[in-house]
Short mmCIF file of N, CA and C in Angstrom, two decimals:
data_model
loop_
_atom_site.label_atom_id
_atom_site.label_comp_id
_atom_site.label_asym_id
_atom_site.label_seq_id
_atom_site.Cartn_x
_atom_site.Cartn_y
_atom_site.Cartn_z
N MET F 1 -9.71 37.33 -84.00
CA MET F 1 -8.46 38.03 -84.20
C MET F 1 -8.09 38.76 -82.91
N THR F 2 -6.86 38.67 -82.50
CA THR F 2 -6.40 39.30 -81.28
C THR F 2 -5.68 40.59 -81.61
N ALA F 3 -6.00 41.67 -80.87
CA ALA F 3 -5.29 42.93 -81.04
C ALA F 3 -3.84 42.73 -80.62
N PRO F 4 -2.87 43.34 -81.33
CA PRO F 4 -1.46 43.09 -81.04
C PRO F 4 -1.03 43.50 -79.63
N ASP F 5 -1.66 44.51 -79.05
CA ASP F 5 -1.25 44.96 -77.72
C ASP F 5 -2.15 44.40 -76.61
N PHE F 6 -3.03 43.46 -76.96
CA PHE F 6 -3.92 42.86 -75.96
C PHE F 6 -3.13 41.92 -75.08
N ARG F 7 -3.21 42.15 -73.77
CA ARG F 7 -2.58 41.29 -72.78
C ARG F 7 -3.59 41.07 -71.67
N PRO F 8 -4.16 39.86 -71.57
CA PRO F 8 -5.21 39.65 -70.58
C PRO F 8 -4.69 39.82 -69.16
N THR F 9 -5.50 40.45 -68.34
CA THR F 9 -5.18 40.61 -66.92
C THR F 9 -6.12 39.75 -66.07
N HIS F 10 -7.25 39.37 -66.65
CA HIS F 10 -8.27 38.60 -65.94
C HIS F 10 -8.97 37.66 -66.90
N VAL F 11 -9.76 36.75 -66.35
CA VAL F 11 -10.69 35.95 -67.14
C VAL F 11 -12.05 36.03 -66.47
N ALA F 12 -13.08 35.80 -67.26
CA ALA F 12 -14.42 35.73 -66.70
C ALA F 12 -14.50 34.47 -65.84
N PRO F 13 -15.35 34.47 -64.81
CA PRO F 13 -15.49 33.26 -63.99
C PRO F 13 -16.02 32.08 -64.80
N ALA F 14 -15.90 30.89 -64.25
CA ALA F 14 -16.28 29.66 -64.95
C ALA F 14 -17.75 29.65 -65.38
N ALA F 15 -18.59 30.40 -64.72
CA ALA F 15 -20.01 30.44 -65.09
C ALA F 15 -20.32 31.53 -66.11
N GLY F 16 -19.30 32.27 -66.57
CA GLY F 16 -19.53 33.40 -67.45
C GLY F 16 -19.84 34.64 -66.63
N LEU F 17 -20.15 35.75 -67.31
CA LEU F 17 -20.35 37.01 -66.59
C LEU F 17 -21.19 37.97 -67.42
N PRO F 18 -22.26 38.54 -66.81
CA PRO F 18 -23.03 39.55 -67.55
C PRO F 18 -22.19 40.80 -67.76
N ALA F 19 -22.45 41.49 -68.87
CA ALA F 19 -21.71 42.71 -69.22
C ALA F 19 -22.71 43.81 -69.56
N TRP F 20 -22.36 45.03 -69.21
CA TRP F 20 -23.21 46.19 -69.45
C TRP F 20 -22.48 47.21 -70.32
N ALA F 21 -23.25 47.99 -71.07
CA ALA F 21 -22.68 49.05 -71.89
C ALA F 21 -22.13 50.18 -71.01
N ALA F 22 -22.77 50.42 -69.87
CA ALA F 22 -22.33 51.47 -68.94
C ALA F 22 -22.62 51.01 -67.52
N PRO F 23 -21.84 51.49 -66.54
CA PRO F 23 -22.10 51.10 -65.15
C PRO F 23 -23.51 51.54 -64.74
N GLY F 24 -24.22 50.67 -64.08
CA GLY F 24 -25.54 51.00 -63.56
C GLY F 24 -26.68 50.85 -64.53
N ASP F 25 -26.43 50.44 -65.78
CA ASP F 25 -27.54 50.19 -66.71
C ASP F 25 -28.48 49.17 -66.10
N ALA F 26 -29.75 49.27 -66.45
CA ALA F 26 -30.76 48.39 -65.86
C ALA F 26 -30.56 46.93 -66.27
N ARG F 27 -30.18 46.69 -67.50
CA ARG F 27 -30.05 45.32 -68.00
C ARG F 27 -28.68 45.11 -68.62
N PRO F 28 -28.15 43.91 -68.46
CA PRO F 28 -26.89 43.61 -69.16
C PRO F 28 -27.12 43.61 -70.67
N SER F 29 -26.10 44.00 -71.40
CA SER F 29 -26.22 44.04 -72.86
C SER F 29 -25.65 42.79 -73.52
N ALA F 30 -24.86 42.05 -72.77
CA ALA F 30 -24.25 40.83 -73.32
C ALA F 30 -23.80 39.95 -72.15
N ARG F 31 -23.24 38.82 -72.49
CA ARG F 31 -22.71 37.91 -71.47
C ARG F 31 -21.35 37.42 -71.93
N LEU F 32 -20.36 37.53 -71.04
CA LEU F 32 -19.03 37.01 -71.37
C LEU F 32 -19.02 35.50 -71.24
N ASP F 33 -18.34 34.85 -72.16
CA ASP F 33 -18.21 33.39 -72.11
C ASP F 33 -17.39 32.99 -70.89
N PRO F 34 -17.60 31.77 -70.38
CA PRO F 34 -16.79 31.29 -69.26
C PRO F 34 -15.30 31.33 -69.60
N LEU F 35 -14.52 31.83 -68.67
CA LEU F 35 -13.06 31.88 -68.75
C LEU F 35 -12.53 32.71 -69.92
N LEU F 36 -13.35 33.62 -70.44
CA LEU F 36 -12.92 34.49 -71.53
C LEU F 36 -11.82 35.43 -71.04
N PRO F 37 -10.67 35.48 -71.71
CA PRO F 37 -9.61 36.40 -71.30
C PRO F 37 -10.03 37.84 -71.59
N VAL F 38 -9.82 38.73 -70.62
CA VAL F 38 -10.13 40.14 -70.77
C VAL F 38 -9.00 40.97 -70.17
N GLN F 39 -8.96 42.22 -70.54
CA GLN F 39 -8.00 43.16 -69.96
C GLN F 39 -8.80 44.20 -69.17
N LEU F 40 -8.49 44.34 -67.89
CA LEU F 40 -9.18 45.32 -67.05
C LEU F 40 -8.55 46.68 -67.30
N LEU F 41 -9.37 47.64 -67.76
CA LEU F 41 -8.88 48.97 -68.09
C LEU F 41 -9.05 49.97 -66.96
N ASP F 42 -10.17 49.84 -66.22
CA ASP F 42 -10.51 50.85 -65.22
C ASP F 42 -11.47 50.25 -64.20
N ARG F 43 -11.52 50.87 -63.04
CA ARG F 43 -12.48 50.47 -62.01
C ARG F 43 -13.23 51.71 -61.54
N ARG F 44 -14.52 51.51 -61.28
CA ARG F 44 -15.38 52.53 -60.65
C ARG F 44 -16.16 51.80 -59.58
N GLY F 45 -15.70 51.86 -58.36
CA GLY F 45 -16.31 51.09 -57.29
C GLY F 45 -16.15 49.62 -57.59
N ASP F 46 -17.28 48.89 -57.62
CA ASP F 46 -17.24 47.47 -57.93
C ASP F 46 -17.27 47.19 -59.43
N TRP F 47 -17.52 48.22 -60.24
CA TRP F 47 -17.57 48.06 -61.68
C TRP F 47 -16.17 47.98 -62.26
N GLY F 48 -16.00 47.12 -63.25
CA GLY F 48 -14.74 47.02 -63.96
C GLY F 48 -14.96 47.22 -65.44
N HIS F 49 -14.18 48.12 -66.04
CA HIS F 49 -14.26 48.35 -67.48
C HIS F 49 -13.25 47.42 -68.14
N ILE F 50 -13.74 46.52 -69.00
CA ILE F 50 -12.86 45.52 -69.61
C ILE F 50 -12.85 45.67 -71.12
N VAL F 51 -11.81 45.13 -71.73
CA VAL F 51 -11.75 45.03 -73.19
C VAL F 51 -11.37 43.58 -73.52
N CYS F 52 -11.97 43.09 -74.59
CA CYS F 52 -11.68 41.72 -75.05
C CYS F 52 -10.64 41.77 -76.16
N SER F 53 -10.12 40.62 -76.54
CA SER F 53 -9.06 40.56 -77.54
C SER F 53 -9.49 41.12 -78.89
N ASN F 54 -10.79 41.11 -79.18
CA ASN F 54 -11.28 41.64 -80.46
C ASN F 54 -11.56 43.14 -80.41
N GLY F 55 -11.26 43.78 -79.26
CA GLY F 55 -11.46 45.22 -79.12
C GLY F 55 -12.79 45.62 -78.51
N TRP F 56 -13.73 44.69 -78.36
CA TRP F 56 -15.03 44.98 -77.75
C TRP F 56 -14.83 45.28 -76.28
N SER F 57 -15.48 46.31 -75.77
CA SER F 57 -15.36 46.66 -74.35
C SER F 57 -16.73 46.72 -73.70
N ALA F 58 -16.72 46.55 -72.39
CA ALA F 58 -17.96 46.56 -71.62
C ALA F 58 -17.63 46.80 -70.16
N TRP F 59 -18.68 46.93 -69.35
CA TRP F 59 -18.54 47.06 -67.90
C TRP F 59 -19.07 45.78 -67.27
N VAL F 60 -18.37 45.30 -66.26
CA VAL F 60 -18.76 44.06 -65.56
C VAL F 60 -18.62 44.27 -64.06
N ASP F 61 -19.14 43.33 -63.29
CA ASP F 61 -18.91 43.34 -61.85
C ASP F 61 -17.45 42.93 -61.64
N GLY F 62 -16.59 43.90 -61.41
CA GLY F 62 -15.15 43.66 -61.31
C GLY F 62 -14.76 42.73 -60.18
N ARG F 63 -15.62 42.59 -59.18
CA ARG F 63 -15.32 41.69 -58.06
C ARG F 63 -15.30 40.23 -58.49
N LEU F 64 -15.98 39.93 -59.61
CA LEU F 64 -16.11 38.54 -60.05
C LEU F 64 -15.04 38.12 -61.04
N LEU F 65 -14.23 39.07 -61.53
CA LEU F 65 -13.17 38.73 -62.46
C LEU F 65 -12.09 37.91 -61.75
N VAL F 66 -11.53 36.96 -62.46
CA VAL F 66 -10.48 36.11 -61.91
C VAL F 66 -9.14 36.61 -62.45
N THR F 67 -8.25 36.99 -61.55
CA THR F 67 -6.95 37.54 -61.95
C THR F 67 -6.10 36.49 -62.62
N VAL F 68 -5.46 36.89 -63.71
CA VAL F 68 -4.51 36.01 -64.40
C VAL F 68 -3.13 36.33 -63.84
N PRO F 69 -2.43 35.32 -63.31
CA PRO F 69 -1.09 35.59 -62.80
C PRO F 69 -0.16 35.99 -63.94
N GLN F 70 0.88 36.72 -63.59
CA GLN F 70 1.87 37.10 -64.58
C GLN F 70 2.48 35.83 -65.16
N GLY F 71 2.41 35.69 -66.44
CA GLY F 71 2.89 34.46 -67.08
C GLY F 71 4.39 34.33 -67.05
N PRO F 72 4.87 33.12 -67.22
CA PRO F 72 6.31 32.90 -67.26
C PRO F 72 6.87 33.41 -68.58
N PRO F 73 8.18 33.59 -68.66
CA PRO F 73 8.76 34.00 -69.93
C PRO F 73 8.51 32.91 -70.98
N ALA F 74 8.54 33.31 -72.22
CA ALA F 74 8.28 32.37 -73.30
C ALA F 74 9.33 31.26 -73.29
N ALA F 75 8.88 30.07 -73.53
CA ALA F 75 9.79 28.92 -73.57
C ALA F 75 10.59 28.96 -74.86
N PRO F 76 11.89 28.63 -74.78
CA PRO F 76 12.72 28.68 -75.98
C PRO F 76 12.49 27.51 -76.94
N GLY F 77 11.81 26.48 -76.49
CA GLY F 77 11.61 25.32 -77.35
C GLY F 77 10.38 24.56 -76.94
N PRO F 78 10.15 23.42 -77.55
CA PRO F 78 8.96 22.63 -77.20
C PRO F 78 9.05 22.08 -75.78
N ALA F 79 7.89 21.82 -75.20
CA ALA F 79 7.83 21.28 -73.85
C ALA F 79 8.44 19.89 -73.81
N GLU F 80 9.14 19.62 -72.74
CA GLU F 80 9.71 18.29 -72.56
C GLU F 80 8.86 17.54 -71.55
N HIS F 81 8.84 16.22 -71.65
CA HIS F 81 8.08 15.38 -70.74
C HIS F 81 9.05 14.67 -69.82
N THR F 82 8.72 14.64 -68.54
CA THR F 82 9.51 13.85 -67.61
C THR F 82 8.92 12.45 -67.56
N ALA F 83 9.70 11.53 -67.07
CA ALA F 83 9.31 10.13 -67.15
C ALA F 83 8.10 9.78 -66.30
N ASP F 84 8.03 10.29 -65.07
CA ASP F 84 7.01 9.78 -64.15
C ASP F 84 6.77 10.79 -63.03
N ALA F 85 5.53 11.01 -62.67
CA ALA F 85 5.18 11.96 -61.60
C ALA F 85 5.41 11.39 -60.21
N ARG F 86 5.46 10.08 -60.07
CA ARG F 86 5.53 9.47 -58.74
C ARG F 86 6.77 9.85 -57.93
N PRO F 87 7.98 9.90 -58.50
CA PRO F 87 9.12 10.34 -57.68
C PRO F 87 8.97 11.78 -57.18
N LEU F 88 8.43 12.64 -58.02
CA LEU F 88 8.20 14.02 -57.62
C LEU F 88 7.14 14.09 -56.53
N LEU F 89 6.10 13.30 -56.63
CA LEU F 89 5.07 13.24 -55.59
C LEU F 89 5.67 12.74 -54.27
N ALA F 90 6.58 11.77 -54.33
CA ALA F 90 7.22 11.25 -53.11
C ALA F 90 8.08 12.33 -52.45
N ARG F 91 8.85 13.09 -53.25
CA ARG F 91 9.66 14.17 -52.68
C ARG F 91 8.78 15.24 -52.06
N LEU F 92 7.66 15.56 -52.71
CA LEU F 92 6.72 16.54 -52.18
C LEU F 92 6.15 16.05 -50.85
N GLU F 93 5.78 14.79 -50.80
CA GLU F 93 5.22 14.21 -49.58
C GLU F 93 6.23 14.28 -48.42
N GLN F 94 7.49 13.99 -48.70
CA GLN F 94 8.52 14.05 -47.66
C GLN F 94 8.73 15.48 -47.17
N ALA F 95 8.80 16.43 -48.11
CA ALA F 95 9.00 17.83 -47.73
C ALA F 95 7.82 18.35 -46.93
N LEU F 96 6.62 18.00 -47.33
CA LEU F 96 5.42 18.44 -46.61
C LEU F 96 5.37 17.82 -45.22
N SER F 97 5.78 16.58 -45.10
CA SER F 97 5.82 15.90 -43.81
C SER F 97 6.82 16.59 -42.87
N ARG F 98 8.00 16.93 -43.39
CA ARG F 98 8.99 17.65 -42.58
C ARG F 98 8.43 19.00 -42.11
N TYR F 99 7.78 19.71 -43.03
CA TYR F 99 7.23 21.02 -42.69
C TYR F 99 6.11 20.88 -41.65
N ARG F 100 5.26 19.89 -41.82
CA ARG F 100 4.17 19.67 -40.86
C ARG F 100 4.73 19.35 -39.48
N GLN F 101 5.77 18.52 -39.43
CA GLN F 101 6.39 18.17 -38.15
C GLN F 101 6.93 19.43 -37.46
N LEU F 102 7.55 20.30 -38.22
CA LEU F 102 8.08 21.54 -37.63
C LEU F 102 6.95 22.44 -37.12
N THR F 103 5.83 22.51 -37.85
CA THR F 103 4.71 23.33 -37.37
C THR F 103 4.11 22.74 -36.11
N GLU F 104 4.06 21.40 -36.02
CA GLU F 104 3.58 20.75 -34.79
C GLU F 104 4.50 21.08 -33.62
N GLU F 105 5.81 21.03 -33.84
CA GLU F 105 6.76 21.35 -32.78
C GLU F 105 6.64 22.81 -32.34
N LEU F 106 6.42 23.69 -33.31
CA LEU F 106 6.26 25.12 -32.99
C LEU F 106 4.98 25.33 -32.18
N ALA F 107 3.87 24.72 -32.62
CA ALA F 107 2.59 24.88 -31.93
C ALA F 107 2.63 24.29 -30.52
N ALA F 108 3.39 23.23 -30.33
CA ALA F 108 3.50 22.59 -29.01
C ALA F 108 4.51 23.28 -28.11
N GLY F 109 5.23 24.26 -28.65
CA GLY F 109 6.22 24.98 -27.85
C GLY F 109 7.56 24.25 -27.71
N ARG F 110 7.78 23.19 -28.49
CA ARG F 110 9.05 22.47 -28.41
C ARG F 110 10.17 23.20 -29.14
N ILE F 111 9.81 24.08 -30.09
CA ILE F 111 10.79 24.96 -30.74
C ILE F 111 10.22 26.36 -30.75
N ASP F 112 11.10 27.35 -30.88
CA ASP F 112 10.63 28.74 -30.94
C ASP F 112 10.56 29.20 -32.40
N GLY F 113 10.04 30.41 -32.59
CA GLY F 113 9.86 30.96 -33.93
C GLY F 113 11.16 31.08 -34.70
N GLU F 114 12.24 31.43 -34.01
CA GLU F 114 13.54 31.57 -34.66
C GLU F 114 14.04 30.21 -35.17
N THR F 115 13.87 29.18 -34.36
CA THR F 115 14.28 27.83 -34.76
C THR F 115 13.43 27.36 -35.94
N PHE F 116 12.13 27.62 -35.87
CA PHE F 116 11.24 27.26 -36.97
C PHE F 116 11.69 27.94 -38.26
N GLN F 117 11.99 29.23 -38.17
CA GLN F 117 12.42 29.98 -39.34
C GLN F 117 13.73 29.42 -39.90
N ARG F 118 14.66 29.11 -39.02
CA ARG F 118 15.96 28.58 -39.45
C ARG F 118 15.80 27.21 -40.13
N ARG F 119 14.97 26.34 -39.55
CA ARG F 119 14.79 25.00 -40.10
C ARG F 119 13.97 24.96 -41.38
N THR F 120 13.15 25.97 -41.61
CA THR F 120 12.35 26.02 -42.83
C THR F 120 12.98 26.91 -43.90
N GLN F 121 14.07 27.56 -43.57
CA GLN F 121 14.75 28.45 -44.52
C GLN F 121 15.06 27.70 -45.81
N GLY F 122 14.63 28.25 -46.93
CA GLY F 122 14.90 27.65 -48.23
C GLY F 122 13.97 26.52 -48.63
N GLU F 123 13.09 26.11 -47.74
CA GLU F 123 12.14 25.03 -48.08
C GLU F 123 11.13 25.55 -49.08
N ARG F 124 10.92 24.81 -50.15
CA ARG F 124 9.94 25.20 -51.16
C ARG F 124 9.12 23.98 -51.51
N ILE F 125 7.80 24.12 -51.41
CA ILE F 125 6.88 23.04 -51.68
C ILE F 125 5.77 23.61 -52.55
N GLY F 126 5.38 22.90 -53.57
CA GLY F 126 4.29 23.40 -54.40
C GLY F 126 3.50 22.29 -55.05
N ALA F 127 2.19 22.31 -54.85
CA ALA F 127 1.30 21.36 -55.50
C ALA F 127 -0.10 21.95 -55.57
N VAL F 128 -0.73 21.74 -56.70
CA VAL F 128 -2.13 22.10 -56.86
C VAL F 128 -2.80 20.88 -57.48
N VAL F 129 -3.83 20.38 -56.82
CA VAL F 129 -4.58 19.24 -57.33
C VAL F 129 -6.00 19.73 -57.62
N ASP F 130 -6.44 19.53 -58.85
CA ASP F 130 -7.77 19.95 -59.26
C ASP F 130 -8.40 18.77 -59.99
N GLY F 131 -9.09 17.91 -59.23
CA GLY F 131 -9.66 16.70 -59.82
C GLY F 131 -8.54 15.81 -60.30
N GLU F 132 -8.56 15.47 -61.58
CA GLU F 132 -7.53 14.58 -62.11
C GLU F 132 -6.27 15.34 -62.55
N ALA F 133 -6.32 16.66 -62.58
CA ALA F 133 -5.17 17.47 -62.98
C ALA F 133 -4.30 17.79 -61.77
N ILE F 134 -2.99 17.83 -62.00
CA ILE F 134 -2.06 18.16 -60.92
C ILE F 134 -0.91 19.00 -61.46
N TRP F 135 -0.57 20.03 -60.69
CA TRP F 135 0.60 20.84 -60.94
C TRP F 135 1.54 20.59 -59.77
N LEU F 136 2.80 20.28 -60.05
CA LEU F 136 3.79 20.01 -59.01
C LEU F 136 5.00 20.89 -59.24
N PHE F 137 5.57 21.43 -58.15
CA PHE F 137 6.79 22.21 -58.28
C PHE F 137 7.98 21.28 -58.07
N ASP F 138 8.81 21.18 -59.08
CA ASP F 138 10.02 20.36 -59.04
C ASP F 138 11.15 21.25 -58.52
N THR F 139 11.47 21.14 -57.23
CA THR F 139 12.48 22.01 -56.62
C THR F 139 13.87 21.73 -57.14
N GLU F 140 14.15 20.52 -57.57
CA GLU F 140 15.49 20.20 -58.08
C GLU F 140 15.76 20.89 -59.41
N ARG F 141 14.73 21.07 -60.22
CA ARG F 141 14.91 21.68 -61.54
C ARG F 141 14.27 23.07 -61.65
N GLU F 142 13.71 23.56 -60.52
CA GLU F 142 13.13 24.91 -60.47
C GLU F 142 12.08 25.11 -61.56
N ARG F 143 11.07 24.23 -61.58
CA ARG F 143 10.03 24.35 -62.59
C ARG F 143 8.73 23.75 -62.09
N TRP F 144 7.61 24.26 -62.65
CA TRP F 144 6.30 23.69 -62.41
C TRP F 144 6.02 22.68 -63.50
N CYS F 145 5.46 21.54 -63.12
CA CYS F 145 5.11 20.49 -64.07
C CYS F 145 3.62 20.20 -63.95
N TYR F 146 3.04 19.70 -65.04
CA TYR F 146 1.60 19.47 -65.10
C TYR F 146 1.31 18.12 -65.75
N CYS F 147 0.30 17.46 -65.25
CA CYS F 147 -0.23 16.28 -65.94
C CYS F 147 -1.66 16.07 -65.47
N GLU F 148 -2.36 15.24 -66.20
CA GLU F 148 -3.73 14.95 -65.79
C GLU F 148 -4.11 13.53 -66.15
N GLY F 149 -4.99 12.98 -65.35
CA GLY F 149 -5.60 11.68 -65.60
C GLY F 149 -4.63 10.56 -65.86
N ALA F 150 -4.89 9.84 -66.93
CA ALA F 150 -4.11 8.65 -67.26
C ALA F 150 -2.68 8.99 -67.66
N SER F 151 -2.37 10.27 -67.89
CA SER F 151 -1.01 10.64 -68.30
C SER F 151 -0.11 10.91 -67.10
N MET F 152 -0.42 10.34 -65.93
CA MET F 152 0.36 10.58 -64.72
C MET F 152 1.84 10.22 -64.92
N ALA F 153 2.13 9.36 -65.87
CA ALA F 153 3.52 8.99 -66.12
C ALA F 153 4.20 9.97 -67.08
N ARG F 154 3.52 11.06 -67.46
CA ARG F 154 4.12 12.03 -68.38
C ARG F 154 3.84 13.45 -67.92
N LEU F 155 4.71 13.95 -67.05
CA LEU F 155 4.62 15.34 -66.62
C LEU F 155 5.16 16.24 -67.72
N THR F 156 4.50 17.37 -67.94
CA THR F 156 4.97 18.36 -68.90
C THR F 156 5.42 19.59 -68.14
N THR F 157 6.58 20.14 -68.50
CA THR F 157 7.03 21.37 -67.87
C THR F 157 6.05 22.47 -68.23
N TYR F 158 5.53 23.14 -67.21
CA TYR F 158 4.52 24.18 -67.40
C TYR F 158 5.15 25.57 -67.32
N ALA F 159 6.03 25.77 -66.35
CA ALA F 159 6.71 27.06 -66.19
C ALA F 159 8.03 26.80 -65.49
N ALA F 160 9.07 27.44 -65.98
CA ALA F 160 10.39 27.25 -65.40
C ALA F 160 10.88 28.54 -64.76
N VAL F 161 11.56 28.42 -63.62
CA VAL F 161 12.12 29.58 -62.93
C VAL F 161 13.44 29.97 -63.58
N GLU F 162 14.24 28.98 -63.92
CA GLU F 162 15.55 29.20 -64.53
C GLU F 162 15.51 28.80 -66.00
N PRO F 163 16.46 29.36 -66.80
CA PRO F 163 16.52 28.92 -68.19
C PRO F 163 16.87 27.43 -68.27
N PRO F 164 16.54 26.77 -69.38
CA PRO F 164 16.83 25.35 -69.48
C PRO F 164 18.32 25.06 -69.43
N SER F 165 18.64 23.94 -68.84
CA SER F 165 20.02 23.51 -68.73
C SER F 165 20.45 22.82 -70.01
N THR F 166 21.74 22.90 -70.31
CA THR F 166 22.27 22.17 -71.46
C THR F 166 22.71 20.78 -71.06
N GLU F 167 22.68 20.50 -69.74
CA GLU F 167 23.06 19.18 -69.24
C GLU F 167 21.96 18.18 -69.51
N PRO F 168 22.31 16.96 -69.94
CA PRO F 168 21.27 15.94 -70.13
C PRO F 168 20.65 15.56 -68.80
N SER F 169 19.38 15.26 -68.82
CA SER F 169 18.66 14.86 -67.62
C SER F 169 18.19 13.43 -67.76
N THR F 170 18.30 12.67 -66.69
CA THR F 170 17.84 11.29 -66.73
C THR F 170 16.32 11.21 -66.67
N LEU F 171 15.66 12.31 -66.30
CA LEU F 171 14.21 12.29 -66.21
C LEU F 171 13.53 12.68 -67.52
N ILE F 172 14.28 13.13 -68.49
CA ILE F 172 13.67 13.53 -69.76
C ILE F 172 13.33 12.29 -70.56
N ASP F 173 12.14 12.25 -71.07
CA ASP F 173 11.70 11.14 -71.90
C ASP F 173 12.08 11.46 -73.34
N ARG F 174 13.22 10.99 -73.76
CA ARG F 174 13.74 11.30 -75.10
C ARG F 174 13.18 10.31 -76.13
N PRO F 175 12.96 10.79 -77.36
CA PRO F 175 12.49 9.87 -78.40
C PRO F 175 13.54 8.77 -78.65
N ARG F 176 13.07 7.60 -78.89
CA ARG F 176 13.98 6.49 -79.17
C ARG F 176 14.16 6.36 -80.68
N PRO F 177 15.38 6.03 -81.12
CA PRO F 177 15.61 5.89 -82.56
C PRO F 177 14.87 4.71 -83.14
#
């Protein structure tokens, strides 16, 4: 059961985390499960006082907690799937290539910092690859998309910067009658 005002700020590291009843106790009293969501309440040096969703609290090595980024606003409806990740990957590759070329020109002294800044103004590139999982930033629709493994042909919107459009999209995989 989750407490109504519980909002995780961190998660335990992937290997889990020992927990103590008080800072400096000789032995840990428990162990947090891997990636367990917690809320950091206080810090005392390297110690972090955390609370779990069930209200249980403990002290942990606060340096090892993994910060949870501020989540996106709640989605107004179910996630939509785009048709295919490959066009988005191609646009990402082109944008990254342009950016790399500009950094090479800057490093070689062929352009100055002002020119670099002007030519990269507004450029946005985003990708995270973690094994078979990939998050891609779709700059045309201002949203992060996610897919993994064999589902490369079905990106799911993960977080959107702007509210959803009422305009139909050719990339939306709509159910067929």
